[in-house]
Coordinates of C-alpha atoms and ligand atoms in Angstrom, one line a residue:
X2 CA 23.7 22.3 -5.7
X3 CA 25.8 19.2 -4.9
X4 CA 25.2 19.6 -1.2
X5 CA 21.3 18.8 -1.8
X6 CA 22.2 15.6 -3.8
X7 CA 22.1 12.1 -1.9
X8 CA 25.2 10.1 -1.6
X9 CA 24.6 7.8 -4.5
X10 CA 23.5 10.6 -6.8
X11 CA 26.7 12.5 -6.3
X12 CA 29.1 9.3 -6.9
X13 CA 27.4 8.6 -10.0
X14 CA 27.5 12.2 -10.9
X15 CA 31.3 11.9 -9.9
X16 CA 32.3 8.7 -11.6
X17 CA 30.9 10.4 -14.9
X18 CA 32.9 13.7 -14.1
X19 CA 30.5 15.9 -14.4
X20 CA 31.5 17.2 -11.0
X21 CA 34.8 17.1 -9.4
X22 CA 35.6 15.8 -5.7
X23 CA 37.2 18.6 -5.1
X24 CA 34.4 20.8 -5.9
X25 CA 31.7 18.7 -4.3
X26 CA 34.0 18.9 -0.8
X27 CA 34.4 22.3 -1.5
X28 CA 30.3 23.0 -1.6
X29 CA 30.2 21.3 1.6
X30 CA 33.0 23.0 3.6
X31 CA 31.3 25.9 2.2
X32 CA 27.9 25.4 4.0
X33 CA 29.9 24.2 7.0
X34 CA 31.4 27.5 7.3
X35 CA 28.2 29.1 6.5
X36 CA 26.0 27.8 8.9
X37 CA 28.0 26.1 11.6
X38 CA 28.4 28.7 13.6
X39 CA 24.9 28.0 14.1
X40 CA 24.3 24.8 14.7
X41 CA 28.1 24.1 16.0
X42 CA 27.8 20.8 14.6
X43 CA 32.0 20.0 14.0
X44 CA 34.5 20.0 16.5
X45 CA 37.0 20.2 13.7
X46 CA 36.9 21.2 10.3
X47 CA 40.2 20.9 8.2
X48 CA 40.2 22.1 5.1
X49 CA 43.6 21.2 4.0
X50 CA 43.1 17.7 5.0
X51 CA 39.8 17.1 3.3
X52 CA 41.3 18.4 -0.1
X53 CA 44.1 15.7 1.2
X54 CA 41.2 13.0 1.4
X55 CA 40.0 14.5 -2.2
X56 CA 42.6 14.0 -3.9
X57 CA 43.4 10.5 -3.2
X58 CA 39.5 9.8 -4.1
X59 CA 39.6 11.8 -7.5
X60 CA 42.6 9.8 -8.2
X61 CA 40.5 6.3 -8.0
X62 CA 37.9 7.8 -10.2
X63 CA 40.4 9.0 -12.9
X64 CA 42.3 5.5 -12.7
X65 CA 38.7 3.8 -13.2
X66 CA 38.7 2.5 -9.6
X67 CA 35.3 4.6 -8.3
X68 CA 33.1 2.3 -5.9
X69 CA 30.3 3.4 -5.4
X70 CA 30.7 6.1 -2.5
X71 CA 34.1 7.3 -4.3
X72 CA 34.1 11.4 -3.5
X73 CA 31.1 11.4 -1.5
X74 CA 32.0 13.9 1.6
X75 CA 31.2 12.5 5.2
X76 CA 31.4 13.7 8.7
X77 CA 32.8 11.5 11.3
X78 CA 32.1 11.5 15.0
X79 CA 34.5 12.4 17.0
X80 CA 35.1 9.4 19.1
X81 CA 36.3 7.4 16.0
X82 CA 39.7 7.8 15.4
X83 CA 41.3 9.4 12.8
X84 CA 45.2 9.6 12.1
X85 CA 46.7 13.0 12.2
X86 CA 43.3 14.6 13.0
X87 CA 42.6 15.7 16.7
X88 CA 40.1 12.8 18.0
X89 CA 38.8 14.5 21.9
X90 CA 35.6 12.9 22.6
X91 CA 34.2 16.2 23.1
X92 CA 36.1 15.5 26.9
X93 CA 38.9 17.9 27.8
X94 CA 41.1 14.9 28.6
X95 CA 41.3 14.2 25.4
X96 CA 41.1 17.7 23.8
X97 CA 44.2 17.5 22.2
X98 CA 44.5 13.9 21.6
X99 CA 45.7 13.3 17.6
X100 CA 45.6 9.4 17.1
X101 CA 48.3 7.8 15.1
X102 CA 46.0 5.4 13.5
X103 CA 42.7 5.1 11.9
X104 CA 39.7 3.5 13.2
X105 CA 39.3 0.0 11.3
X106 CA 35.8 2.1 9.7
X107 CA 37.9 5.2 8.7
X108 CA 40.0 2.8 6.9
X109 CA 37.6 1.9 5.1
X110 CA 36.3 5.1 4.3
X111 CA 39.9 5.9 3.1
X112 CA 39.5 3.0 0.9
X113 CA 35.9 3.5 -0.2
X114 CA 37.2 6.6 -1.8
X115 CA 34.9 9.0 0.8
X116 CA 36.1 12.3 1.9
X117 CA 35.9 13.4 5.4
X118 CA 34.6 16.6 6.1
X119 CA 35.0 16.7 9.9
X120 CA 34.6 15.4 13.3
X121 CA 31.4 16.2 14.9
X122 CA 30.1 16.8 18.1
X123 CA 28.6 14.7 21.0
X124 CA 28.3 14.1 24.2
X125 CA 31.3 13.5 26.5
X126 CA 32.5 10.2 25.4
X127 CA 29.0 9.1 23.9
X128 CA 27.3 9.5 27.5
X129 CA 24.1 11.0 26.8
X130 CA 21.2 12.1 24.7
X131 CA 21.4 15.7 23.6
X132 CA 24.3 16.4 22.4
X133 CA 24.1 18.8 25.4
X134 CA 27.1 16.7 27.9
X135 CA 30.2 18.2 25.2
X136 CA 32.7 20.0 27.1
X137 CA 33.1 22.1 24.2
X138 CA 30.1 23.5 22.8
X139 CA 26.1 22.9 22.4
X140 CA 24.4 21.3 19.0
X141 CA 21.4 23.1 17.5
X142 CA 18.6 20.8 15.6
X143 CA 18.2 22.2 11.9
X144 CA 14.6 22.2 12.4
X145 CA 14.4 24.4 15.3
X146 CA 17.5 26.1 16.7
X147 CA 16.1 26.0 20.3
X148 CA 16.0 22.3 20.1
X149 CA 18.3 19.3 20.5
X150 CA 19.7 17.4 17.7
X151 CA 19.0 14.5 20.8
X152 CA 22.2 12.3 21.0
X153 CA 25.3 11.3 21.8
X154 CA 25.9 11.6 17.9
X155 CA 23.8 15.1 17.7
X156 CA 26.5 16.4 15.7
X157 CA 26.7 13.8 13.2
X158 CA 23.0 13.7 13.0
X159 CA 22.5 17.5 12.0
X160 CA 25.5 17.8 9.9
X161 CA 23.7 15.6 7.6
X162 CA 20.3 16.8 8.3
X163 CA 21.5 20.6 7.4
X164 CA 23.4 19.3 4.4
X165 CA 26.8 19.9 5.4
X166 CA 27.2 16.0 4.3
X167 CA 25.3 13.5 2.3
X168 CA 26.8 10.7 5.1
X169 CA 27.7 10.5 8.2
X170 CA 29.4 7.6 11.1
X171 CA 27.9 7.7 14.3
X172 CA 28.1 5.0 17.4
X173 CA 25.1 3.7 19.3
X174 CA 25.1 2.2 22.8
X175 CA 22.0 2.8 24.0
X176 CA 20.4 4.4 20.6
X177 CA 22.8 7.3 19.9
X178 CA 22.3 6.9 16.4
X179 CA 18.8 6.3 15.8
X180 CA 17.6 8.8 18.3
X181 CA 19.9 12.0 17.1
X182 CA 18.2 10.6 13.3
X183 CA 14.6 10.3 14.4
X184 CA 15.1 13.9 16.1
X185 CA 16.5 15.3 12.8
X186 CA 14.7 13.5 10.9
X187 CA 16.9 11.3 8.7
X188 CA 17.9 7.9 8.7
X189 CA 20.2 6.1 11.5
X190 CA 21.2 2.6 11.3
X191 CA 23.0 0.4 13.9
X192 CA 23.9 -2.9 12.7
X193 CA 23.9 -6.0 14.6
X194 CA 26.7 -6.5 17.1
X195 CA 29.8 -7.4 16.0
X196 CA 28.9 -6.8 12.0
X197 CA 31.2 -3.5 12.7
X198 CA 34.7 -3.2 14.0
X199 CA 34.8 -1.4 17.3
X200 CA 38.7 -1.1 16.3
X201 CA 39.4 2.7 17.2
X202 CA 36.1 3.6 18.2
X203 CA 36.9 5.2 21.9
X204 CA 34.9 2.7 23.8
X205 CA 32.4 3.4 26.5
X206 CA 30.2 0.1 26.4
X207 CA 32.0 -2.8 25.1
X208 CA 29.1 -4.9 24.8
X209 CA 26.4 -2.6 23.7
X210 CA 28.4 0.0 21.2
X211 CA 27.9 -0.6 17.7
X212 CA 29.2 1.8 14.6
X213 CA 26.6 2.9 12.4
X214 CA 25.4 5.2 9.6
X215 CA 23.2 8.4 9.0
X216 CA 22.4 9.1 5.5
X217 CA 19.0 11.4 4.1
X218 CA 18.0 7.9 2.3
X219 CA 17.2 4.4 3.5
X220 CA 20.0 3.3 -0.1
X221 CA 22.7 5.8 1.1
X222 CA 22.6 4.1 4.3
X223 CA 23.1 0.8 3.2
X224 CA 25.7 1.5 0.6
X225 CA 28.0 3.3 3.6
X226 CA 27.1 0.2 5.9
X227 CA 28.2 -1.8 3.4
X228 CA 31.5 0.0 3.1
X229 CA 32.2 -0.1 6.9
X230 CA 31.0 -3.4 7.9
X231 CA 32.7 -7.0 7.1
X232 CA 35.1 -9.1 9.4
X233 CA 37.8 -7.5 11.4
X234 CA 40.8 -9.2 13.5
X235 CA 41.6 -6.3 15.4
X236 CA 38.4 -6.0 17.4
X237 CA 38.2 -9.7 19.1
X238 CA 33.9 -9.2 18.6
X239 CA 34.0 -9.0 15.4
X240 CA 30.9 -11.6 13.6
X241 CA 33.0 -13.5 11.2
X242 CA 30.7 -12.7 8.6
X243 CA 31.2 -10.9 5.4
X244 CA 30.3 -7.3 5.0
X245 CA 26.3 -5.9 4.8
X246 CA 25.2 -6.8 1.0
X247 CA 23.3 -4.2 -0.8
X248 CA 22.6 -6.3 -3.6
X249 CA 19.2 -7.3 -2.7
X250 CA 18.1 -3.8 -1.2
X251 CA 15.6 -2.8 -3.6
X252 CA 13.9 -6.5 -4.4
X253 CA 11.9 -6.4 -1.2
X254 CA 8.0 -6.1 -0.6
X255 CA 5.8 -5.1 2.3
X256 CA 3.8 -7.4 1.1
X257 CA 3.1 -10.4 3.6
X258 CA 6.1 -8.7 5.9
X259 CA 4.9 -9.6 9.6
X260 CA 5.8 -6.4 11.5
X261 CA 4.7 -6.5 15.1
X262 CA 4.3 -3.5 16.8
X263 CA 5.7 -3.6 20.4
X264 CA 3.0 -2.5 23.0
X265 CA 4.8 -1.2 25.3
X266 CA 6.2 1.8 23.2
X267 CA 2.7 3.2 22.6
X268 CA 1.2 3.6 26.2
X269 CA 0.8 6.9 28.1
X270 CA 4.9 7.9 28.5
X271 CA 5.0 8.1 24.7
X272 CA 3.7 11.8 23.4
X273 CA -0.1 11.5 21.5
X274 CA 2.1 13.0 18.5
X275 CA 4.4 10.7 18.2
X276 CA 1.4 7.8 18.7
X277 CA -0.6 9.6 16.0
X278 CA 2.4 9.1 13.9
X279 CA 3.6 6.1 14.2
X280 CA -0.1 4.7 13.8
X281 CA -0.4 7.0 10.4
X282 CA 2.7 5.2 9.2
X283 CA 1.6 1.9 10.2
X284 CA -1.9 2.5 8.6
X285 CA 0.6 3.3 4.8
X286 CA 2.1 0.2 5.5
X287 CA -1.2 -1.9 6.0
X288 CA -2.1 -0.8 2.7
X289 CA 0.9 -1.7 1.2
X290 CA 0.1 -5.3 2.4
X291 CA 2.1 -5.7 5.4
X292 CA 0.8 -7.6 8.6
X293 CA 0.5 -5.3 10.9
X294 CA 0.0 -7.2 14.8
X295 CA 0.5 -5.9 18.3
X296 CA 3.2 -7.6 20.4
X297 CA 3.7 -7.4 24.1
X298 CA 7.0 -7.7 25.0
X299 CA 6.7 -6.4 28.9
X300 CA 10.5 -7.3 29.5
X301 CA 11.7 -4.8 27.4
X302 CA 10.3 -2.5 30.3
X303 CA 13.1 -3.3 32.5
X304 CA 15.6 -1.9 29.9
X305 CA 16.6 1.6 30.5
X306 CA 17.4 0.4 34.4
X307 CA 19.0 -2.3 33.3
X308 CA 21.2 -0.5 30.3
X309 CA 21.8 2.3 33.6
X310 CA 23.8 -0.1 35.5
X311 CA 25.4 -2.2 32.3
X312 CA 26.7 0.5 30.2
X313 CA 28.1 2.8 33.4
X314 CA 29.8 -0.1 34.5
X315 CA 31.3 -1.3 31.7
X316 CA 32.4 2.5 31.0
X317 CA 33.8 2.7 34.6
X318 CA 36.1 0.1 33.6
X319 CA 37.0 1.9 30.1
X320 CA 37.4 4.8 31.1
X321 CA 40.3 4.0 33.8
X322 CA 43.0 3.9 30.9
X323 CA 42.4 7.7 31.1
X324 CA 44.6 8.2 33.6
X325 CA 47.1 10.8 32.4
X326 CA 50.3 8.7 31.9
X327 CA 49.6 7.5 28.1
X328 CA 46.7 9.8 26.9
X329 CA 45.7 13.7 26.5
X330 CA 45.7 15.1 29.6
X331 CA 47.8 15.8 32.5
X332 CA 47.7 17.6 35.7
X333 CA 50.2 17.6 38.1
X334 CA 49.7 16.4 41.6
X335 CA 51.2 15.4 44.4
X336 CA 52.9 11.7 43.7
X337 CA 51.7 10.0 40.5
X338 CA 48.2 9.2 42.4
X339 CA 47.7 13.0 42.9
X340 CA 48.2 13.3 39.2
X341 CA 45.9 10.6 38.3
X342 CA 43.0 12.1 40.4
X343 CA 44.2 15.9 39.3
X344 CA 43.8 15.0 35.8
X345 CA 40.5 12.8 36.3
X346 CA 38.7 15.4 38.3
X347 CA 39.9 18.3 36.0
X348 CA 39.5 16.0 33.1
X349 CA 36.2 14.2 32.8
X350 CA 33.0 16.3 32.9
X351 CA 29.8 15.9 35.3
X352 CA 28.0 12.8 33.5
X353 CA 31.3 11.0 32.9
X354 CA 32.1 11.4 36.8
X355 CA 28.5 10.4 38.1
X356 CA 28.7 7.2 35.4
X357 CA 32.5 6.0 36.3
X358 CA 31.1 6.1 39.8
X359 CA 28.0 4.4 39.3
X360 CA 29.5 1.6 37.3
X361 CA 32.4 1.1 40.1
X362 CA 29.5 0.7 43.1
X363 CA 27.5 -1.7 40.5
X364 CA 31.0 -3.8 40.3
X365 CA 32.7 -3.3 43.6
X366 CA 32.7 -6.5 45.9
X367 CA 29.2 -7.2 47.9
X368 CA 27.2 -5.1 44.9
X369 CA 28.2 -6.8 41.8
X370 CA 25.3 -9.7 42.5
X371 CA 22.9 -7.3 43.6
X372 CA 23.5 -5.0 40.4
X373 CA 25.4 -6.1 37.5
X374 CA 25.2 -9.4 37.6
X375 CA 21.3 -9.2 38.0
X376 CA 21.3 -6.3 35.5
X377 CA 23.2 -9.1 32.8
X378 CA 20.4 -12.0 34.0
X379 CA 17.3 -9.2 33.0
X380 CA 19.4 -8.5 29.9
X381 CA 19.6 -12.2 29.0
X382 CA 15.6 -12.8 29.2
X383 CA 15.2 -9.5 27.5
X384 CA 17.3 -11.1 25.0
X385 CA 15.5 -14.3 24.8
X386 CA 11.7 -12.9 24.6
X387 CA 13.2 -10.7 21.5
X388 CA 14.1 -13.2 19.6
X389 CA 11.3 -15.5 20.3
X390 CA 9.4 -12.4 19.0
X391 CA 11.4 -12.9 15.8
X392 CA 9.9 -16.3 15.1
X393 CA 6.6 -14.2 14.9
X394 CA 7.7 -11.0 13.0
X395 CA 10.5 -10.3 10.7
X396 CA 10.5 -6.4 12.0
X397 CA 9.7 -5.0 15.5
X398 CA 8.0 -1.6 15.2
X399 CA 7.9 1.2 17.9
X400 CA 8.4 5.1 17.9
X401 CA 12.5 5.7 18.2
X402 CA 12.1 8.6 21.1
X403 CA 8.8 8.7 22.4
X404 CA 8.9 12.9 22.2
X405 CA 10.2 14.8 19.4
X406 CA 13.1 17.2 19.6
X407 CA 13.6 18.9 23.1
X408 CA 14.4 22.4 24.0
X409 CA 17.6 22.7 24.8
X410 CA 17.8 23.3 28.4
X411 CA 14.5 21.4 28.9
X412 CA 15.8 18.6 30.5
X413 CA 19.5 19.4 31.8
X414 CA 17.5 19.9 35.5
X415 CA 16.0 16.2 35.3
X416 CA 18.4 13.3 34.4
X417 CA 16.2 10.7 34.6
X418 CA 13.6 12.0 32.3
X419 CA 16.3 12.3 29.8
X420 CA 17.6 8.4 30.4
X421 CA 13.8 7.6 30.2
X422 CA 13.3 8.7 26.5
X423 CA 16.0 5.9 25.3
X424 CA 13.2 3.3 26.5
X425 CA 12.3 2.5 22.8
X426 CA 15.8 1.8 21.5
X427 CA 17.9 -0.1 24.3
X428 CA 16.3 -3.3 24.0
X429 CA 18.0 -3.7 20.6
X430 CA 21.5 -2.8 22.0
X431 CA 21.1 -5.1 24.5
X432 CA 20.6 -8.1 22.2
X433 CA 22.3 -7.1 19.9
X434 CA 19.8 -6.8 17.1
X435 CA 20.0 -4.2 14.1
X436 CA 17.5 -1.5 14.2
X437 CA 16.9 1.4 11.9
X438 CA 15.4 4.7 12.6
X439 CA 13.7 6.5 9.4
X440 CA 11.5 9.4 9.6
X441 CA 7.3 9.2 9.1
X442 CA 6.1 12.3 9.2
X443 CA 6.1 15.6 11.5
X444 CA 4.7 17.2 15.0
X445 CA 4.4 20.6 14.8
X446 CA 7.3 20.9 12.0
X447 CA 9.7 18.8 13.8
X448 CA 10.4 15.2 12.6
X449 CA 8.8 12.0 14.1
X450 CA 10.8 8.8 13.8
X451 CA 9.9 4.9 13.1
X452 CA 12.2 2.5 14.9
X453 CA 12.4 -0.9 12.8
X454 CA 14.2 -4.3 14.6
X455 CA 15.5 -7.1 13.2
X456 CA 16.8 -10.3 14.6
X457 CA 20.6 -10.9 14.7
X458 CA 22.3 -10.9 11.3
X459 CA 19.2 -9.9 9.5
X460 CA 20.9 -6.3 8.6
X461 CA 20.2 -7.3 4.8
X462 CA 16.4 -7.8 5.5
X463 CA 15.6 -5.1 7.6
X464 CA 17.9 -2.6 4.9
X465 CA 15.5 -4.2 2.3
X466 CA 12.3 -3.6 4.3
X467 CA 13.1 -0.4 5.4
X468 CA 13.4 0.8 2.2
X469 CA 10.3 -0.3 1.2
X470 CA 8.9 1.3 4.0
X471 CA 10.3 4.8 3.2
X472 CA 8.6 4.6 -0.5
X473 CA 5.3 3.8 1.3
X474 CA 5.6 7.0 3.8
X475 CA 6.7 9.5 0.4
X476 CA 5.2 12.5 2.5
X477 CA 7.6 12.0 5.0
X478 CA 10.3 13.4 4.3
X479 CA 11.6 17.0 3.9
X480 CA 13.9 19.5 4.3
X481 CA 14.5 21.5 7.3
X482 CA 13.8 25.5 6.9
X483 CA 17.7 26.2 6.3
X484 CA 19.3 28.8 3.8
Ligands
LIG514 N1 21.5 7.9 25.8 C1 22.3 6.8 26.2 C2 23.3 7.1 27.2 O1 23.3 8.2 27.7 C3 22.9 6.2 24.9 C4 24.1 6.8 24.5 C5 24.8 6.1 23.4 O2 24.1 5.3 22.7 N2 26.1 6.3 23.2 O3 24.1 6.3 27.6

């Protein structure tokens, strides 16, 4: 069955032609339509335009052009924007937005030869951790329908997880990659700032939001961050730097690697499960020959308040283009002020409202020392202690989400537990660093993920030792109980 097959398999079984993009997409849309009414995964599924997307990859194969993702089908959050296809946000002020242009990463999809199969769910404009903030529907977790898929890219995370695709694009702000992978037990990558254009990603933290990968393999990752990732004039962050090199990937060792495990992840708000977990894992690796050390990093404590008042306030300012003149959205009111606030307040959902109002306090006149500019100060030693650590370790090693998946429900009633379980992968958003979430075993049946950091531009390394570390943890993985 071609939906079972990893990315690389299936471009290797499509540049021989012994399967047909069409057919492979077809498979796919197929389970899609089988078992999305389940998991409600995609926001939009368009046939016609994936054959579209199909036909211009089958094209490069029979013309002798395949790379090596050519054909392979791959969902796309839906705060990355697509041209011609409906982008929303999963916010009804933008529920009927259709972008003219692609995202700088779609574009590269396009010429990758991939084949979009969708745009998935997530929480209203990436703001959240369970998929559970859409305005439009809820995500199940494959391995438990009760449960969150965690988030904001749940439904990016479980279409891959469930086998509806091989690949998917997610973004990460605060860990909305690597968390929705460690809860569905896959792989999630967020390279280092600036490796990926932010060009047509919807932003919501300008210095913090970083496009990334899923994939069921630590190779399928890489391969699609190498297709996405590379120089980019359009997004004025860009790290004038070529793209992530896969070359390499498979010529590391564990041996010698100095991982240090950070302290601080392991204590008493982490779940024994998850701590029996990560140690098993860590106890593989030992034997492998890695050099396995405890590391207290006590700054990284500060990071979930700190990342509260950062990312709202940069969203504040973000989110003020949504105003009902130029985008989605309008509702008439009295004057064009009345409109603005009609379509804002009928607009943007409850997190977005409480976050655009949080960030303007934390920015408005008197408050901007008190908050964000002491909230950028924490950041910067947070910063600093990180990659002192680096001259130390070449990984940082933690649990990704100190619980595994949630019920759904479980935590709507308490906001702040829910902010509290992205303690383990802020810090690297806030410096910037890559980190890579891959799963090591299971609590109960549902997956438990290991969060690996690396220091700025070390995306090739951390690739390389992360796939080392997935062939030391071979019980690890599996397959959740699906048709
Ligand atoms: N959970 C975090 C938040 O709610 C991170 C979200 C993200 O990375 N987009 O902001």
């Amino acid at each position: 069955m071609p939906t079972r097959l990893s990315a690389t398999r299936l471009a290797a079984r499509l540049a021989a032609k012994e399967l047909g993009v069409r057919e492979v997409a077809q498979a796919h849309l197929d389970r899609i339509a089988t078992l999305d009414a389940t998991l409600g995964a995609f926001l939009t599924v368009d046939p016609d335009e994936t054959m579209r997307w199909a036909d211009a990859a089958q094209a490069k194969i029979d013309a002798g052009e395949a790379g090596p993702l050519t054909g392979v089908p791959i969902a796309i959050k839906d705060n990355l924007c697509t041209a011609g296809v409906r982008t929303t946000c999963a916010s009804r002020i933008l529920e009927s937005h259709v972008p003219i242009y692609d995202a700088t990463v779609v574009r590269r999809l396009r010429e990758a030869g991939c084949v979009m199969v969708g745009k998935t769910n997530l929480d209203e404009f990436a703001m959240g951790t369970s998929t559970e903030n859409s305005a439009f529907q809820v995500t199940r977790n494959p391995w438990d329908f009760d449960r969150s898929p965690g988030g904001s890219s749940g439904g990016s995370a479980a279409a891959v997880a469930a086998e509806m695709a091989p690949l998917a694009l997610g973004s990460d702000t605060g860990g909305s990659i690597r968390q929705p992978a460690s809860l569905c037990g896959i792989v999630g990558f967020k390279p280092t700032y600036g490796r990926c254009s932010r060009y047509g990603l919807v932003a919501f933290g300008s210095s913090l939001d970083q496009i990334g990968p899923f994939a069921r393999t630590v190779e399928d990752a890489a391969l699609l961050a190498e297709a996405i990732t590379g120089h980019d004039r359009r997004d004025s962050t860009s790290a004038n730097h070529p793209a992530i090199a896969t070359q390499a990937l498979k010529s590391g060792t564990l041996r010698g690697a100095r991982l240090g495990v950070l302290k601080e992840t392991l204590g008493e708000s982490t779940d024994p499960r998850v701590t029996q977990g990560v140690e098993r894992a860590l106890d593989a690796l030992r034997a492998e020959g890695a050099d396995v050390h405890e590391v207290s990093i006590p700054s990284i404590g500060y990071g979930v308040t700190t990342y509260y008042i950062i990312a709202p306030a940069e969203a504040s300012s973000n989110l003020a283009r949504f105003d009902g003149v130029r985008y989605g959205l309008r509702v008439e009111g009295k004057g064009h002020i009345g409109m603005m606030e009609a379509t804002r307040a009928a607009g943007f959902g409850h997190e977005v409202k409480a976050r655009i109002m949080i960030g303007t306090y934390a920015l408005s006149a008197g408050y901007y020392d008190a908050f964000y500019l002491r909230a950028q100060q924490v950041r910067a030693l947070m910063r600093r202690d990180l990659e002192a650590a680096f001259q130390d370790f070449d990984l940082l090693v933690s649990p990704t989400s100190p619980v595994p998946a949630f019920k759904i429900g479980e935590l709507t009633s308490d906001p702040l537990a829910l902010k509290m379980l992205d303690y383990c992968t802020i810090p690297a958003n806030m410096g910037g660093f890559p980190a890579l979430s891959l799963n090591c075993g299971f609590a109960d049946g549902l997956p438990i993920g290991l969060h690996l950091m690396g220091p700025v531009l070390g995306d090739e390394r951390l690739l390389q030792l992360a796939y080392c570390v997935e062939r030391a943890l071979p019980d690890a993985t599996g397959r959740p109980p699906l048709p």
